[in-house]
Amino acid sequence: NIKGKKIKNFKVRKTIHVYQKAAGKKASFRLKKGDKVKIDQFCIKKGNIWFHVTLGEKSGWIKGLNEQTASTWDKKQWFFSNIMFAG
């Protein structure tokens, strides 16, 4: 919740590769700027947080931030425009 509002859709801020499996190497598709996705689950694999996203009929995993990258990122690198971090 952000200020009492529940966010159902996250607006993609930049192109993001979506993978078939969490911590996987095979990309499934790409999210493009302006797409609205749902985040329905997350997991931690190999020290990184991974989010399961759904865009229409397509779904897959995106790599989130770990402790090291979170401290060095600025606003231009955020994945979503309507929230700082997912989760």
PDB file of C-alpha atoms in Angstrom:
ATOM      1  CA  ASN A   1       0.000   0.000   0.000  1.00  0.00           C
ATOM      2  CA  ILE A   2       1.125   3.504  -0.792  1.00  0.00           C
ATOM      3  CA  LYS A   3      -0.707   6.265   1.055  1.00  0.00           C
ATOM      4  CA  GLY A   4      -3.667   3.946   1.566  1.00  0.00           C
ATOM      5  CA  LYS A   5      -3.959   2.965  -2.092  1.00  0.00           C
ATOM      6  CA  LYS A   6      -3.392  -0.592  -3.255  1.00  0.00           C
ATOM      7  CA  ILE A   7      -1.351  -0.744  -6.460  1.00  0.00           C
ATOM      8  CA  LYS A   8      -2.525  -3.508  -8.769  1.00  0.00           C
ATOM      9  CA  ASN A   9      -0.583  -2.556 -11.876  1.00  0.00           C
ATOM     10  CA  PHE A  10       2.987  -1.352 -12.082  1.00  0.00           C
ATOM     11  CA  LYS A  11       3.914   0.917 -14.978  1.00  0.00           C
ATOM     12  CA  VAL A  12       7.208  -0.103 -16.591  1.00  0.00           C
ATOM     13  CA  ARG A  13       9.731   2.748 -16.727  1.00  0.00           C
ATOM     14  CA  LYS A  14      12.326   1.162 -19.066  1.00  0.00           C
ATOM     15  CA  THR A  15      12.868  -1.982 -21.139  1.00  0.00           C
ATOM     16  CA  ILE A  16      13.294  -5.046 -18.915  1.00  0.00           C
ATOM     17  CA  HIS A  17      14.130  -8.610 -19.963  1.00  0.00           C
ATOM     18  CA  VAL A  18      11.725 -11.210 -18.576  1.00  0.00           C
ATOM     19  CA  TYR A  19      13.077 -14.708 -17.973  1.00  0.00           C
ATOM     20  CA  GLN A  20      11.293 -18.071 -18.040  1.00  0.00           C
ATOM     21  CA  LYS A  21      12.697 -19.074 -14.631  1.00  0.00           C
ATOM     22  CA  ALA A  22      13.936 -17.156 -11.613  1.00  0.00           C
ATOM     23  CA  ALA A  23      17.729 -16.888 -11.899  1.00  0.00           C
ATOM     24  CA  GLY A  24      17.396 -18.279 -15.415  1.00  0.00           C
ATOM     25  CA  LYS A  25      19.396 -17.261 -18.456  1.00  0.00           C
ATOM     26  CA  LYS A  26      16.795 -17.812 -21.187  1.00  0.00           C
ATOM     27  CA  ALA A  27      14.755 -14.675 -21.838  1.00  0.00           C
ATOM     28  CA  SER A  28      11.056 -15.151 -22.476  1.00  0.00           C
ATOM     29  CA  PHE A  29      10.088 -11.651 -23.678  1.00  0.00           C
ATOM     30  CA  ARG A  30      10.715  -7.968 -22.936  1.00  0.00           C
ATOM     31  CA  LEU A  31       8.697  -5.427 -21.056  1.00  0.00           C
ATOM     32  CA  LYS A  32       8.640  -2.072 -22.796  1.00  0.00           C
ATOM     33  CA  LYS A  33       8.290   1.401 -21.341  1.00  0.00           C
ATOM     34  CA  GLY A  34       4.633   2.087 -20.533  1.00  0.00           C
ATOM     35  CA  ASP A  35       3.551  -1.568 -20.166  1.00  0.00           C
ATOM     36  CA  LYS A  36       1.444  -2.266 -17.090  1.00  0.00           C
ATOM     37  CA  VAL A  37       2.293  -5.488 -15.274  1.00  0.00           C
ATOM     38  CA  LYS A  38       1.120  -7.322 -12.186  1.00  0.00           C
ATOM     39  CA  ILE A  39       3.591  -8.694  -9.667  1.00  0.00           C
ATOM     40  CA  ASP A  40       2.103 -11.789  -8.088  1.00  0.00           C
ATOM     41  CA  GLN A  41       5.023 -13.463  -6.302  1.00  0.00           C
ATOM     42  CA  PHE A  42       8.698 -13.205  -5.517  1.00  0.00           C
ATOM     43  CA  CYS A  43      11.608 -15.420  -4.472  1.00  0.00           C
ATOM     44  CA  ILE A  44      15.276 -15.120  -3.573  1.00  0.00           C
ATOM     45  CA  LYS A  45      17.747 -17.067  -5.699  1.00  0.00           C
ATOM     46  CA  LYS A  46      21.533 -16.730  -5.797  1.00  0.00           C
ATOM     47  CA  GLY A  47      21.426 -13.677  -3.529  1.00  0.00           C
ATOM     48  CA  ASN A  48      18.998 -11.704  -5.708  1.00  0.00           C
ATOM     49  CA  ILE A  49      15.291 -11.071  -5.386  1.00  0.00           C
ATOM     50  CA  TRP A  50      13.230 -12.135  -8.399  1.00  0.00           C
ATOM     51  CA  PHE A  51       9.674 -10.957  -9.150  1.00  0.00           C
ATOM     52  CA  HIS A  52       7.113 -12.921 -11.136  1.00  0.00           C
ATOM     53  CA  VAL A  53       5.316 -10.526 -13.495  1.00  0.00           C
ATOM     54  CA  THR A  54       2.281 -10.974 -15.680  1.00  0.00           C
ATOM     55  CA  LEU A  55       1.496  -8.963 -18.810  1.00  0.00           C
ATOM     56  CA  GLY A  56      -1.726 -10.160 -20.373  1.00  0.00           C
ATOM     57  CA  GLU A  57      -1.179 -13.818 -21.296  1.00  0.00           C
ATOM     58  CA  LYS A  58       2.607 -13.608 -20.880  1.00  0.00           C
ATOM     59  CA  SER A  59       4.423 -14.152 -17.611  1.00  0.00           C
ATOM     60  CA  GLY A  60       7.945 -14.628 -16.342  1.00  0.00           C
ATOM     61  CA  TRP A  61      10.584 -13.468 -13.865  1.00  0.00           C
ATOM     62  CA  ILE A  62      12.509 -10.196 -13.598  1.00  0.00           C
ATOM     63  CA  LYS A  63      15.626  -9.689 -11.528  1.00  0.00           C
ATOM     64  CA  GLY A  64      15.217  -7.201  -8.719  1.00  0.00           C
ATOM     65  CA  LEU A  65      17.824  -5.432  -6.667  1.00  0.00           C
ATOM     66  CA  ASN A  66      20.190  -6.962  -4.178  1.00  0.00           C
ATOM     67  CA  GLU A  67      21.688  -5.143  -1.207  1.00  0.00           C
ATOM     68  CA  GLN A  68      24.706  -3.908  -3.179  1.00  0.00           C
ATOM     69  CA  THR A  69      22.884  -2.625  -6.247  1.00  0.00           C
ATOM     70  CA  ALA A  70      20.064  -0.996  -4.261  1.00  0.00           C
ATOM     71  CA  SER A  71      22.462   1.408  -2.577  1.00  0.00           C
ATOM     72  CA  THR A  72      24.015   2.588  -5.865  1.00  0.00           C
ATOM     73  CA  TRP A  73      20.906   2.998  -8.055  1.00  0.00           C
ATOM     74  CA  ASP A  74      19.346   6.348  -8.777  1.00  0.00           C
ATOM     75  CA  LYS A  75      15.834   7.255  -9.906  1.00  0.00           C
ATOM     76  CA  LYS A  76      16.680   6.844 -13.614  1.00  0.00           C
ATOM     77  CA  GLN A  77      17.324   3.135 -13.062  1.00  0.00           C
ATOM     78  CA  TRP A  78      14.071   2.252 -11.286  1.00  0.00           C
ATOM     79  CA  PHE A  79      11.978  -0.402 -13.036  1.00  0.00           C
ATOM     80  CA  PHE A  80       8.559   1.120 -12.366  1.00  0.00           C
ATOM     81  CA  SER A  81       7.440   4.736 -12.498  1.00  0.00           C
ATOM     82  CA  ASN A  82       4.674   4.494  -9.888  1.00  0.00           C
ATOM     83  CA  ILE A  83       6.742   2.879  -7.098  1.00  0.00           C
ATOM     84  CA  MET A  84      10.404   2.916  -6.079  1.00  0.00           C
ATOM     85  CA  PHE A  85      10.920  -0.763  -5.312  1.00  0.00           C
ATOM     86  CA  ALA A  86       8.578  -3.639  -5.997  1.00  0.00           C
ATOM     87  CA  GLY A  87       7.622  -5.704  -2.999  1.00  0.00           C
TER      88      GLY A  87
END
